[in-house]
PDB file of C-alpha atoms in Angstrom:
ATOM      1  CA  MET A1278       5.794 -23.435-127.167  1.00  0.00           C
ATOM      2  CA  LEU A1279       7.929 -20.795-125.037  1.00  0.00           C
ATOM      3  CA  LEU A1280       5.747 -18.030-125.653  1.00  0.00           C
ATOM      4  CA  LEU A1281       2.756 -19.867-125.038  1.00  0.00           C
ATOM      5  CA  GLY A1282       3.914 -20.633-121.537  1.00  0.00           C
ATOM      6  CA  ALA A1283       5.043 -17.180-120.804  1.00  0.00           C
ATOM      7  CA  VAL A1284       1.280 -16.001-121.467  1.00  0.00           C
ATOM      8  CA  LEU A1285       0.259 -18.941-119.233  1.00  0.00           C
ATOM      9  CA  LEU A1286       2.468 -18.251-116.846  1.00  0.00           C
ATOM     10  CA  LEU A1287       1.310 -14.174-116.809  1.00  0.00           C
ATOM     11  CA  LEU A1288      -2.532 -15.205-116.893  1.00  0.00           C
ATOM     12  CA  ALA A1289      -1.807 -17.173-113.676  1.00  0.00           C
ATOM     13  CA  LEU A1290      -0.690 -14.639-111.633  1.00  0.00           C
ATOM     14  CA  PRO A1291      -3.496 -12.712-109.550  1.00  0.00           C
ATOM     15  CA  SER A1292      -4.164  -9.325-110.286  1.00  0.00           C
ATOM     16  CA  HIS A1293      -4.066  -6.473-107.879  1.00  0.00           C
ATOM     17  CA  GLY A1294      -7.725  -6.559-106.892  1.00  0.00           C
ATOM     18  CA  GLN A1295      -7.864 -10.293-105.899  1.00  0.00           C
ATOM     19  CA  GLU A1296      -7.450 -11.588-102.746  1.00  0.00           C
ATOM     20  CA  THR A1297      -4.855 -14.746-102.310  1.00  0.00           C
ATOM     21  CA  ILE A1298      -5.182 -17.289 -99.174  1.00  0.00           C
ATOM     22  CA  GLU A1299      -2.179 -18.119 -98.092  1.00  0.00           C
ATOM     23  CA  GLY A1300      -1.311 -21.722 -96.475  1.00  0.00           C
ATOM     24  CA  PRO A1301       0.013 -24.798 -97.912  1.00  0.00           C
ATOM     25  CA  GLU A1302      -1.219 -26.489-100.719  1.00  0.00           C
ATOM     26  CA  VAL A1303      -3.843 -23.663-101.183  1.00  0.00           C
ATOM     27  CA  LEU A1304      -5.383 -23.449-104.968  1.00  0.00           C
ATOM     28  CA  LEU A1305      -5.399 -20.289-106.834  1.00  0.00           C
ATOM     29  CA  PRO A1306      -8.724 -18.884-107.642  1.00  0.00           C
ATOM     30  CA  MET A1307      -9.380 -19.007-111.243  1.00  0.00           C
ATOM     31  CA  PRO A1308      -9.375 -15.821-113.268  1.00  0.00           C
ATOM     32  CA  LYS A1309     -12.595 -14.587-114.600  1.00  0.00           C
ATOM     33  CA  GLY A1310     -13.485 -15.345-117.954  1.00  0.00           C
ATOM     34  CA  ALA A1311     -10.837 -18.373-118.137  1.00  0.00           C
ATOM     35  CA  CYS A1312     -11.816 -21.021-120.319  1.00  0.00           C
ATOM     36  CA  ALA A1313     -12.793 -24.108-118.552  1.00  0.00           C
ATOM     37  CA  GLY A1314     -10.008 -26.257-119.491  1.00  0.00           C
ATOM     38  CA  TRP A1315      -7.061 -24.143-118.622  1.00  0.00           C
ATOM     39  CA  MET A1316      -4.146 -25.024-116.555  1.00  0.00           C
ATOM     40  CA  ALA A1317      -2.867 -23.941-113.433  1.00  0.00           C
ATOM     41  CA  GLY A1318       0.235 -22.800-112.476  1.00  0.00           C
ATOM     42  CA  ILE A1319       2.871 -24.144-109.663  1.00  0.00           C
ATOM     43  CA  PRO A1320       1.690 -23.233-106.136  1.00  0.00           C
ATOM     44  CA  GLY A1321       4.219 -20.393-104.930  1.00  0.00           C
ATOM     45  CA  HIS A1322       6.092 -20.722-101.536  1.00  0.00           C
ATOM     46  CA  PRO A1323       4.327 -20.001 -98.058  1.00  0.00           C
ATOM     47  CA  GLY A1324       5.023 -16.296 -96.881  1.00  0.00           C
ATOM     48  CA  HIS A1325       6.691 -15.272 -94.093  1.00  0.00           C
ATOM     49  CA  ASN A1326       4.865 -14.785 -90.525  1.00  0.00           C
ATOM     50  CA  GLY A1327       3.787 -11.217 -90.011  1.00  0.00           C
ATOM     51  CA  THR A1328       4.565  -9.168 -87.196  1.00  0.00           C
ATOM     52  CA  PRO A1329       2.591  -9.968 -83.525  1.00  0.00           C
ATOM     53  CA  GLY A1330      -0.397  -7.569 -82.822  1.00  0.00           C
ATOM     54  CA  ARG A1331      -0.863  -5.302 -79.916  1.00  0.00           C
ATOM     55  CA  ASP A1332      -2.591  -6.613 -76.867  1.00  0.00           C
ATOM     56  CA  GLY A1333      -6.340  -6.580 -76.762  1.00  0.00           C
ATOM     57  CA  ARG A1334      -8.072  -4.995 -73.904  1.00  0.00           C
ATOM     58  CA  ASP A1335      -8.990  -6.153 -70.273  1.00  0.00           C
ATOM     59  CA  GLY A1336     -11.277  -8.702 -70.272  1.00  0.00           C
ATOM     60  CA  THR A1337     -14.175  -7.857 -67.598  1.00  0.00           C
ATOM     61  CA  PRO A1338     -13.386  -8.814 -63.786  1.00  0.00           C
ATOM     62  CA  GLY A1339     -14.828 -12.286 -63.127  1.00  0.00           C
ATOM     63  CA  GLU A1340     -17.118 -13.542 -60.038  1.00  0.00           C
ATOM     64  CA  LYS A1341     -15.064 -13.597 -56.288  1.00  0.00           C
ATOM     65  CA  GLY A1342     -14.151 -16.608 -55.800  1.00  0.00           C
ATOM     66  CA  GLU A1343     -14.493 -18.910 -52.438  1.00  0.00           C
ATOM     67  CA  LYS A1344     -12.519 -18.019 -49.388  1.00  0.00           C
ATOM     68  CA  GLY A1345      -9.866 -20.032 -49.329  1.00  0.00           C
ATOM     69  CA  ASP A1346      -8.359 -22.463 -46.163  1.00  0.00           C
ATOM     70  CA  PRO A1347      -6.372 -20.375 -43.984  1.00  0.00           C
ATOM     71  CA  GLY A1348      -2.802 -20.245 -43.906  1.00  0.00           C
ATOM     72  CA  PHE A1349      -0.004 -21.470 -41.404  1.00  0.00           C
ATOM     73  CA  ALA A1350       0.782 -19.496 -38.750  1.00  0.00           C
ATOM     74  CA  GLY A1351       3.914 -17.653 -39.171  1.00  0.00           C
ATOM     75  CA  PRO A1352       6.657 -17.207 -36.178  1.00  0.00           C
ATOM     76  CA  LYS A1353       6.187 -15.242 -33.190  1.00  0.00           C
ATOM     77  CA  GLY A1354       7.042 -11.826 -34.164  1.00  0.00           C
ATOM     78  CA  ASP A1355       9.699  -9.772 -31.995  1.00  0.00           C
ATOM     79  CA  THR A1356       8.834  -7.898 -28.689  1.00  0.00           C
ATOM     80  CA  GLY A1357       7.608  -4.280 -29.274  1.00  0.00           C
ATOM     81  CA  GLU A1358       8.958  -1.321 -27.307  1.00  0.00           C
ATOM     82  CA  THR A1359       6.378  -0.286 -24.394  1.00  0.00           C
ATOM     83  CA  GLY A1360       3.806   2.306 -25.452  1.00  0.00           C
ATOM     84  CA  VAL A1361       3.001   5.740 -24.034  1.00  0.00           C
ATOM     85  CA  THR A1362       0.915   5.210 -20.741  1.00  0.00           C
ATOM     86  CA  GLY A1363      -2.710   5.763 -21.330  1.00  0.00           C
ATOM     87  CA  VAL A1364      -4.750   8.170 -19.388  1.00  0.00           C
ATOM     88  CA  GLU A1365      -5.780   7.177 -15.975  1.00  0.00           C
ATOM     89  CA  GLY A1366      -9.335   5.606 -16.539  1.00  0.00           C
ATOM     90  CA  SER A1367     -12.380   6.236 -13.915  1.00  0.00           C
ATOM     91  CA  ARG A1368     -12.941   4.614 -11.067  1.00  0.00           C
ATOM     92  CA  GLY A1369     -14.356   0.992 -11.133  1.00  0.00           C
ATOM     93  CA  PHE A1370     -17.283  -0.004  -9.039  1.00  0.00           C
ATOM     94  CA  PRO A1371     -16.127  -1.322  -5.567  1.00  0.00           C
ATOM     95  CA  GLY A1372     -14.641  -5.321  -5.844  1.00  0.00           C
ATOM     96  CA  ILE A1373     -16.673  -8.257  -3.770  1.00  0.00           C
ATOM     97  CA  PRO A1374     -15.448  -8.910  -0.604  1.00  0.00           C
ATOM     98  CA  GLY A1375     -13.090 -11.339   0.294  1.00  0.00           C
ATOM     99  CA  ARG A1376     -13.267 -14.282   2.451  1.00  0.00           C
ATOM    100  CA  LYS A1377     -12.898 -13.633   6.369  1.00  0.00           C
ATOM    101  CA  GLY A1378      -9.352 -14.588   7.321  1.00  0.00           C
ATOM    102  CA  GLU A1379      -8.162 -17.235  10.162  1.00  0.00           C
ATOM    103  CA  PRO A1380      -8.234 -15.934  13.482  1.00  0.00           C
ATOM    104  CA  GLY A1381      -4.930 -14.520  14.869  1.00  0.00           C
ATOM    105  CA  GLU A1382      -2.764 -14.758  17.546  1.00  0.00           C
ATOM    106  CA  SER A1383      -4.514 -13.045  20.326  1.00  0.00           C
ATOM    107  CA  ALA A1384      -1.611 -10.342  21.429  1.00  0.00           C
ATOM    108  CA  TYR A1385      -0.216 -10.322  24.814  1.00  0.00           C
ATOM    109  CA  VAL A1386      -1.463  -7.222  26.654  1.00  0.00           C
ATOM    110  CA  TYR A1387       1.160  -5.972  29.159  1.00  0.00           C
ATOM    111  CA  ARG A1388      -0.898  -4.059  32.641  1.00  0.00           C
ATOM    112  CA  SER A1389       0.645  -2.467  35.493  1.00  0.00           C
ATOM    113  CA  ALA A1390      -1.470  -0.057  37.705  1.00  0.00           C
ATOM    114  CA  PHE A1391      -2.030   0.956  41.020  1.00  0.00           C
ATOM    115  CA  SER A1392      -4.111   3.517  42.903  1.00  0.00           C
ATOM    116  CA  VAL A1393      -3.781   3.710  46.574  1.00  0.00           C
ATOM    117  CA  GLY A1394      -5.005   6.521  49.409  1.00  0.00           C
ATOM    118  CA  LEU A1395      -3.936   7.560  52.794  1.00  0.00           C
ATOM    119  CA  GLU A1396      -5.649   5.988  55.977  1.00  0.00           C
ATOM    120  CA  THR A1397      -4.003   7.923  58.475  1.00  0.00           C
ATOM    121  CA  ARG A1398      -2.730  11.146  58.945  1.00  0.00           C
ATOM    122  CA  VAL A1399       0.530  10.282  60.522  1.00  0.00           C
ATOM    123  CA  THR A1400       3.490  10.701  58.351  1.00  0.00           C
ATOM    124  CA  ILE A1401       6.723  11.093  58.709  1.00  0.00           C
ATOM    125  CA  PRO A1402       9.223  13.190  56.794  1.00  0.00           C
ATOM    126  CA  ASN A1403      12.067  12.070  54.605  1.00  0.00           C
ATOM    127  CA  ILE A1404      10.747   8.513  54.347  1.00  0.00           C
ATOM    128  CA  PRO A1405       8.278   6.851  51.738  1.00  0.00           C
ATOM    129  CA  ILE A1406       4.499   7.249  52.679  1.00  0.00           C
ATOM    130  CA  ARG A1407       2.713   4.570  53.035  1.00  0.00           C
ATOM    131  CA  PHE A1408      -0.407   4.407  51.206  1.00  0.00           C
ATOM    132  CA  THR A1409      -2.233   1.703  52.594  1.00  0.00           C
ATOM    133  CA  LYS A1410      -6.116   2.353  51.517  1.00  0.00           C
ATOM    134  CA  ILE A1411      -6.214  -0.176  48.277  1.00  0.00           C
ATOM    135  CA  PHE A1412      -8.508   1.101  45.279  1.00  0.00           C
ATOM    136  CA  TYR A1413      -6.549  -0.589  42.543  1.00  0.00           C
ATOM    137  CA  ASN A1414      -3.835  -3.012  42.729  1.00  0.00           C
ATOM    138  CA  GLN A1415      -4.468  -6.154  40.881  1.00  0.00           C
ATOM    139  CA  GLN A1416      -0.954  -6.935  39.385  1.00  0.00           C
ATOM    140  CA  ASN A1417       0.531  -6.183  43.091  1.00  0.00           C
ATOM    141  CA  HIS A1418       3.463  -4.323  41.808  1.00  0.00           C
ATOM    142  CA  TYR A1419       2.693  -1.647  44.341  1.00  0.00           C
ATOM    143  CA  ASP A1420       3.781  -2.744  48.078  1.00  0.00           C
ATOM    144  CA  ASP A1421       1.701  -1.061  50.731  1.00  0.00           C
ATOM    145  CA  THR A1422       4.685  -1.842  53.635  1.00  0.00           C
ATOM    146  CA  THR A1423       6.795   0.069  51.943  1.00  0.00           C
ATOM    147  CA  GLY A1424       4.779   2.394  50.191  1.00  0.00           C
ATOM    148  CA  LYS A1425       6.665   1.965  46.649  1.00  0.00           C
ATOM    149  CA  PHE A1426       5.480   0.815  43.554  1.00  0.00           C
ATOM    150  CA  TYR A1427       8.285  -1.607  41.973  1.00  0.00           C
ATOM    151  CA  CYS A1428       8.595  -1.884  38.163  1.00  0.00           C
ATOM    152  CA  ASN A1429       8.254  -4.964  36.813  1.00  0.00           C
ATOM    153  CA  ILE A1430       7.518  -4.299  33.178  1.00  0.00           C
ATOM    154  CA  PRO A1431      10.466  -1.924  31.756  1.00  0.00           C
ATOM    155  CA  GLY A1432       8.453   0.831  29.882  1.00  0.00           C
ATOM    156  CA  LEU A1433       6.875   4.604  29.880  1.00  0.00           C
ATOM    157  CA  TYR A1434       4.561   5.166  33.005  1.00  0.00           C
ATOM    158  CA  TYR A1435       2.399   8.026  34.199  1.00  0.00           C
ATOM    159  CA  PHE A1436       2.331   8.882  37.944  1.00  0.00           C
ATOM    160  CA  SER A1437       0.000  11.678  39.896  1.00  0.00           C
ATOM    161  CA  TYR A1438      -0.970  12.475  43.418  1.00  0.00           C
ATOM    162  CA  HIS A1439      -3.232  14.810  44.758  1.00  0.00           C
ATOM    163  CA  ILE A1440      -2.754  16.004  48.766  1.00  0.00           C
ATOM    164  CA  THR A1441      -5.461  17.080  50.965  1.00  0.00           C
ATOM    165  CA  VAL A1442      -3.345  19.796  52.840  1.00  0.00           C
ATOM    166  CA  TYR A1443      -4.631  20.643  56.393  1.00  0.00           C
ATOM    167  CA  LEU A1444      -2.716  22.403  59.625  1.00  0.00           C
ATOM    168  CA  LYS A1445       0.202  22.598  57.934  1.00  0.00           C
ATOM    169  CA  ASP A1446       2.092  23.537  55.041  1.00  0.00           C
ATOM    170  CA  VAL A1447       2.946  21.042  52.861  1.00  0.00           C
ATOM    171  CA  LYS A1448       6.031  20.122  50.550  1.00  0.00           C
ATOM    172  CA  VAL A1449       6.136  16.809  49.021  1.00  0.00           C
ATOM    173  CA  SER A1450       8.382  15.399  46.320  1.00  0.00           C
ATOM    174  CA  LEU A1451       8.372  11.995  43.846  1.00  0.00           C
ATOM    175  CA  TYR A1452      11.359  10.016  44.003  1.00  0.00           C
ATOM    176  CA  LYS A1453      13.040   7.416  41.450  1.00  0.00           C
ATOM    177  CA  LYS A1454      16.040   5.200  42.532  1.00  0.00           C
ATOM    178  CA  ASP A1455      16.735   7.805  45.327  1.00  0.00           C
ATOM    179  CA  LYS A1456      16.373  10.762  43.336  1.00  0.00           C
ATOM    180  CA  ALA A1457      13.717  13.349  43.904  1.00  0.00           C
ATOM    181  CA  MET A1458      11.806  13.754  40.232  1.00  0.00           C
ATOM    182  CA  LEU A1459       9.094  16.387  41.128  1.00  0.00           C
ATOM    183  CA  PHE A1460       8.524  18.742  43.895  1.00  0.00           C
ATOM    184  CA  THR A1461       5.033  20.137  45.206  1.00  0.00           C
ATOM    185  CA  TYR A1462       4.349  22.879  47.686  1.00  0.00           C
ATOM    186  CA  ASP A1463       1.184  24.286  48.946  1.00  0.00           C
ATOM    187  CA  GLN A1464       0.840  26.779  51.878  1.00  0.00           C
ATOM    188  CA  PHE A1465      -1.800  25.999  54.409  1.00  0.00           C
ATOM    189  CA  GLN A1466      -4.340  28.788  54.917  1.00  0.00           C
ATOM    190  CA  ASP A1467      -5.820  29.205  58.484  1.00  0.00           C
ATOM    191  CA  LYS A1468      -8.782  27.024  59.253  1.00  0.00           C
ATOM    192  CA  ASN A1469      -9.295  25.892  55.446  1.00  0.00           C
ATOM    193  CA  VAL A1470      -8.727  22.688  53.684  1.00  0.00           C
ATOM    194  CA  ASP A1471      -6.268  23.051  50.988  1.00  0.00           C
ATOM    195  CA  GLN A1472      -5.323  20.502  47.958  1.00  0.00           C
ATOM    196  CA  ALA A1473      -1.937  19.886  46.158  1.00  0.00           C
ATOM    197  CA  SER A1474      -1.199  18.102  43.474  1.00  0.00           C
ATOM    198  CA  GLY A1475       1.345  17.106  40.815  1.00  0.00           C
ATOM    199  CA  SER A1476       1.869  14.644  37.875  1.00  0.00           C
ATOM    200  CA  VAL A1477       4.359  13.343  35.563  1.00  0.00           C
ATOM    201  CA  LEU A1478       5.772  10.946  33.005  1.00  0.00           C
ATOM    202  CA  LEU A1479       8.734   8.859  33.408  1.00  0.00           C
ATOM    203  CA  TYR A1480      10.679   5.719  31.992  1.00  0.00           C
ATOM    204  CA  LEU A1481      11.222   2.674  33.995  1.00  0.00           C
ATOM    205  CA  GLU A1482      13.305   0.086  34.154  1.00  0.00           C
ATOM    206  CA  LYS A1483      13.015  -3.256  35.195  1.00  0.00           C
ATOM    207  CA  GLY A1484      13.917  -2.953  39.010  1.00  0.00           C
ATOM    208  CA  ASP A1485      13.092   0.752  39.379  1.00  0.00           C
ATOM    209  CA  GLN A1486      11.039   1.665  42.164  1.00  0.00           C
ATOM    210  CA  VAL A1487       8.832   5.128  42.546  1.00  0.00           C
ATOM    211  CA  TRP A1488       7.872   6.640  45.846  1.00  0.00           C
ATOM    212  CA  LEU A1489       5.963   9.660  47.207  1.00  0.00           C
ATOM    213  CA  GLN A1490       7.509  11.231  50.750  1.00  0.00           C
ATOM    214  CA  VAL A1491       7.597  14.379  52.495  1.00  0.00           C
ATOM    215  CA  TYR A1492      10.356  16.553  51.631  1.00  0.00           C
ATOM    216  CA  GLY A1493      12.203  18.733  54.366  1.00  0.00           C
ATOM    217  CA  ASP A1494      11.118  18.790  58.477  1.00  0.00           C
ATOM    218  CA  GLY A1495       8.140  18.234  60.084  1.00  0.00           C
ATOM    219  CA  GLU A1496       7.143  21.824  59.511  1.00  0.00           C
ATOM    220  CA  ASN A1497       5.817  20.575  55.893  1.00  0.00           C
ATOM    221  CA  ASN A1498       3.820  18.025  56.917  1.00  0.00           C
ATOM    222  CA  GLY A1499       0.308  19.053  56.700  1.00  0.00           C
ATOM    223  CA  VAL A1500      -0.622  15.745  54.319  1.00  0.00           C
ATOM    224  CA  TYR A1501      -3.774  14.837  55.574  1.00  0.00           C
ATOM    225  CA  ALA A1502      -6.690  12.279  55.208  1.00  0.00           C
ATOM    226  CA  ASP A1503      -9.928  11.408  57.028  1.00  0.00           C
ATOM    227  CA  ASN A1504     -13.372   9.847  56.325  1.00  0.00           C
ATOM    228  CA  VAL A1505     -14.392  12.658  53.666  1.00  0.00           C
ATOM    229  CA  HIS A1506     -11.095  14.187  52.714  1.00  0.00           C
ATOM    230  CA  ASP A1507      -8.411  11.935  50.572  1.00  0.00           C
ATOM    231  CA  SER A1508      -4.676  11.920  49.836  1.00  0.00           C
ATOM    232  CA  THR A1509      -4.264   9.559  46.952  1.00  0.00           C
ATOM    233  CA  PHE A1510      -1.206   8.300  44.867  1.00  0.00           C
ATOM    234  CA  THR A1511      -1.702   6.470  41.157  1.00  0.00           C
ATOM    235  CA  GLY A1512       0.386   5.395  38.834  1.00  0.00           C
ATOM    236  CA  PHE A1513       0.064   3.066  35.345  1.00  0.00           C
ATOM    237  CA  LEU A1514       1.670   1.844  32.477  1.00  0.00           C
ATOM    238  CA  LEU A1515       1.542   3.674  29.122  1.00  0.00           C
ATOM    239  CA  TYR A1516       3.148   1.544  26.881  1.00  0.00           C
ATOM    240  CA  HIS A1517       5.920  -1.188  27.649  1.00  0.00           C
ATOM    241  CA  ASP A1518       9.387  -1.459  25.969  1.00  0.00           C
ATOM    242  CA  ILE A1519       9.608  -3.974  22.970  1.00  0.00           C
ATOM    243  CA  GLU A1520      13.390  -3.785  22.887  1.00  0.00           C
TER     244      GLU A1520
END
């Protein structure tokens, strides 16, 4: 009996060319040429798991998905460094004119001026010449009773005079506060009418007086005027002192 069991066991083992199927409760294939009534052997134990195989090839990229919803805004970043100044651009077109401004307060205009002439040839040396022929004296800053200009507005003034010279030599001077500021001398030419003139800029303070007078004795008193010859004295404010 032992011999018979060993023979049957050998017949039950698979041959080298026969494939086996692993797995629980799998019946062994019948050997070729075996009898229909043979008895199968006891199933063997399951084999050990094999080593994992290599990764397969990457699959084909799928279709592009739909656009997702916008994400939440991130926190504000730090202020960056100031960039380099760019190249100056081309000049733009003129803008639209702005609206007309409100009328401003009118500035006060300071006025002081006079222009007078001599009506008589009678003049007295060393006192103010009285020019009584008034061309302009709207502010009444010139007094024709004294022949003096009285400063009412401090500032810079321009004065000028044009004297007709006849019969004698002329030497006149322009005075400011009892001080001679300008001299003019003209020598009379026999039987000829001559002209002498002078002009000056003077800074005056309020209350200062300016006048014209014959300087010296009567030998230099050739100031003359008639209906066709004039001797004039003029002065006016250039700009007032704002202080």
